[in-house]
C-alpha cells in the first residue's frame, strides 16, 4: 500500500512538473515577463486567459502565478497574489537560479491554505531568465492520496 501510494504521488508530481514547464515556455507567459511594464498591460488579457485555462484544467490546482525577477507577483489566477513579494521563498530562489523546484507542503503566506509549490524559470527567446512560474497544488488533495 505504501509503495502504491508513493508511486501515485510521484506520478502526480511528475505530471504537474510538466505542466509548470509548459506554462513557463508559453508564448504569452514569456512575452509578458520579458516586456516593459507599459507593454505588459497590452499583453495582460491574453496572459490572464492562459493562467485561468491552466488553473481550470485540474481541480487539484490552487493557484498559478508569475513572479518577476525580484519575486513580485505580476499575474495570477487568484487576485490575492497580485503585488505580493515571494523573493524569500525557496521556490522563487531556486527557479530564478535556473532550477525547477518542488516544495514540501507549506502553508501559503497569502491564502493561509496548505499546498505543494512547484516552480520553474521563465526564459526569454535569448535564454535570459525573465521570471518564474509557480503552480500551487492543494495540500488537502495530497493528504487524501
GROMACS .gro file of C-alpha atoms in nm:
model
  145
    1UNK     CA    1   0.000   0.000   0.000
    2UNK     CA    2   0.279   0.242   0.090
    3UNK     CA    3   0.466   0.170  -0.233
    4UNK     CA    4   0.150   0.217  -0.436
    5UNK     CA    5   0.071   0.547  -0.263
    6UNK     CA    6   0.426   0.672  -0.312
    7UNK     CA    7   0.410   0.581  -0.680
    8UNK     CA    8   0.082   0.770  -0.721
    9UNK     CA    9   0.230   1.078  -0.555
   10UNK     CA   10   0.546   1.058  -0.765
   11UNK     CA   11   0.342   1.034  -1.084
   12UNK     CA   12   0.117   1.323  -0.981
   13UNK     CA   13   0.414   1.548  -0.905
   14UNK     CA   14   0.588   1.446  -1.228
   15UNK     CA   15   0.276   1.527  -1.430
   16UNK     CA   16   0.235   1.865  -1.264
   17UNK     CA   17   0.603   1.946  -1.318
   18UNK     CA   18   0.539   1.900  -1.691
   19UNK     CA   19   0.251   2.147  -1.670
   20UNK     CA   20   0.474   2.403  -1.497
   21UNK     CA   21   0.741   2.363  -1.767
   22UNK     CA   22   0.476   2.402  -2.037
   23UNK     CA   23   0.336   2.720  -1.878
   24UNK     CA   24   0.688   2.860  -1.835
   25UNK     CA   25   0.753   2.827  -2.206
   26UNK     CA   26   0.411   2.951  -2.323
   27UNK     CA   27   0.448   3.248  -2.558
   28UNK     CA   28   0.201   3.460  -2.359
   29UNK     CA   29   0.396   3.400  -2.037
   30UNK     CA   30   0.739   3.461  -2.189
   31UNK     CA   31   0.630   3.773  -2.377
   32UNK     CA   32   0.457   3.915  -2.068
   33UNK     CA   33   0.753   3.870  -1.832
   34UNK     CA   34   1.006   3.991  -2.091
   35UNK     CA   35   0.804   4.306  -2.170
   36UNK     CA   36   0.835   4.654  -2.025
   37UNK     CA   37   0.571   4.749  -1.765
   38UNK     CA   38   0.378   4.956  -2.020
   39UNK     CA   39   0.379   4.676  -2.278
   40UNK     CA   40   0.270   4.422  -2.013
   41UNK     CA   41  -0.067   4.591  -1.982
   42UNK     CA   42  -0.137   4.533  -2.352
   43UNK     CA   43  -0.046   4.165  -2.308
   44UNK     CA   44  -0.232   4.111  -1.979
   45UNK     CA   45  -0.566   3.993  -2.118
   46UNK     CA   46  -0.418   3.704  -2.321
   47UNK     CA   47  -0.185   3.613  -2.038
   48UNK     CA   48  -0.466   3.611  -1.783
   49UNK     CA   49  -0.668   3.376  -2.005
   50UNK     CA   50  -0.369   3.143  -2.028
   51UNK     CA   51  -0.332   3.132  -1.649
   52UNK     CA   52  -0.704   3.073  -1.598
   53UNK     CA   53  -0.705   2.793  -1.857
   54UNK     CA   54  -0.423   2.618  -1.672
   55UNK     CA   55  -0.585   2.673  -1.333
   56UNK     CA   56  -0.920   2.534  -1.452
   57UNK     CA   57  -0.758   2.233  -1.620
   58UNK     CA   58  -0.710   2.046  -1.292
   59UNK     CA   59  -0.922   2.059  -0.975
   60UNK     CA   60  -0.606   1.986  -0.771
   61UNK     CA   61  -0.459   2.327  -0.861
   62UNK     CA   62  -0.495   2.601  -0.601
   63UNK     CA   63  -0.325   2.880  -0.798
   64UNK     CA   64  -0.096   2.963  -1.088
   65UNK     CA   65   0.109   3.280  -1.069
   66UNK     CA   66   0.402   3.460  -1.229
   67UNK     CA   67   0.685   3.634  -1.048
   68UNK     CA   68   0.921   3.891  -1.192
   69UNK     CA   69   1.298   3.880  -1.135
   70UNK     CA   70   1.259   4.047  -0.797
   71UNK     CA   71   0.998   3.795  -0.671
   72UNK     CA   72   0.693   4.021  -0.706
   73UNK     CA   73   0.375   3.862  -0.839
   74UNK     CA   74   0.270   4.029  -1.165
   75UNK     CA   75  -0.011   3.794  -1.271
   76UNK     CA   76  -0.213   3.521  -1.103
   77UNK     CA   77  -0.519   3.302  -1.133
   78UNK     CA   78  -0.618   3.435  -0.789
   79UNK     CA   79  -0.602   3.815  -0.740
   80UNK     CA   80  -0.489   3.771  -0.377
   81UNK     CA   81  -0.137   3.700  -0.504
   82UNK     CA   82  -0.104   4.017  -0.711
   83UNK     CA   83   0.167   4.253  -0.590
   84UNK     CA   84   0.291   4.019  -0.316
   85UNK     CA   85   0.663   3.953  -0.295
   86UNK     CA   86   0.781   3.593  -0.268
   87UNK     CA   87   1.156   3.650  -0.305
   88UNK     CA   88   1.214   3.485   0.033
   89UNK     CA   89   1.054   3.155  -0.074
   90UNK     CA   90   1.275   2.866  -0.184
   91UNK     CA   91   1.051   2.808  -0.486
   92UNK     CA   92   1.142   3.154  -0.612
   93UNK     CA   93   1.512   3.141  -0.524
   94UNK     CA   94   1.565   2.804  -0.689
   95UNK     CA   95   1.374   2.889  -1.007
   96UNK     CA   96   1.531   3.234  -1.050
   97UNK     CA   97   1.863   3.049  -1.025
   98UNK     CA   98   1.762   2.835  -1.323
   99UNK     CA   99   1.639   2.523  -1.145
  100UNK     CA  100   1.296   2.360  -1.129
  101UNK     CA  101   1.167   2.322  -0.773
  102UNK     CA  102   0.912   2.120  -0.577
  103UNK     CA  103   0.846   2.223  -0.217
  104UNK     CA  104   0.733   2.021   0.076
  105UNK     CA  105   0.377   2.100   0.185
  106UNK     CA  106   0.376   2.461   0.303
  107UNK     CA  107   0.109   2.688   0.441
  108UNK     CA  108   0.074   2.972   0.196
  109UNK     CA  109   0.160   3.320   0.318
  110UNK     CA  110  -0.121   3.474   0.114
  111UNK     CA  111  -0.408   3.225   0.138
  112UNK     CA  112  -0.312   3.051   0.465
  113UNK     CA  113  -0.400   2.722   0.291
  114UNK     CA  114  -0.156   2.429   0.273
  115UNK     CA  115  -0.013   2.339  -0.063
  116UNK     CA  116   0.271   2.198  -0.266
  117UNK     CA  117   0.451   2.466  -0.468
  118UNK     CA  118   0.616   2.381  -0.799
  119UNK     CA  119   0.820   2.640  -0.984
  120UNK     CA  120   1.023   2.678  -1.300
  121UNK     CA  121   1.225   2.959  -1.456
  122UNK     CA  122   1.077   3.154  -1.747
  123UNK     CA  123   1.336   3.222  -2.014
  124UNK     CA  124   1.326   3.480  -2.291
  125UNK     CA  125   1.394   3.387  -2.652
  126UNK     CA  126   1.765   3.454  -2.584
  127UNK     CA  127   1.771   3.227  -2.276
  128UNK     CA  128   1.772   3.503  -2.015
  129UNK     CA  129   1.565   3.425  -1.706
  130UNK     CA  130   1.289   3.688  -1.701
  131UNK     CA  131   1.078   3.548  -1.417
  132UNK     CA  132   0.929   3.242  -1.252
  133UNK     CA  133   0.613   3.037  -1.297
  134UNK     CA  134   0.465   2.895  -0.976
  135UNK     CA  135   0.187   2.640  -0.957
  136UNK     CA  136   0.037   2.568  -0.616
  137UNK     CA  137  -0.132   2.234  -0.569
  138UNK     CA  138  -0.396   2.193  -0.300
  139UNK     CA  139  -0.250   2.036   0.013
  140UNK     CA  140  -0.576   1.863   0.101
  141UNK     CA  141  -0.567   1.667  -0.224
  142UNK     CA  142  -0.221   1.533  -0.143
  143UNK     CA  143  -0.332   1.431   0.206
  144UNK     CA  144  -0.630   1.249   0.053
  145UNK     CA  145  -0.397   1.033  -0.154
   0.00000   0.00000   0.00000
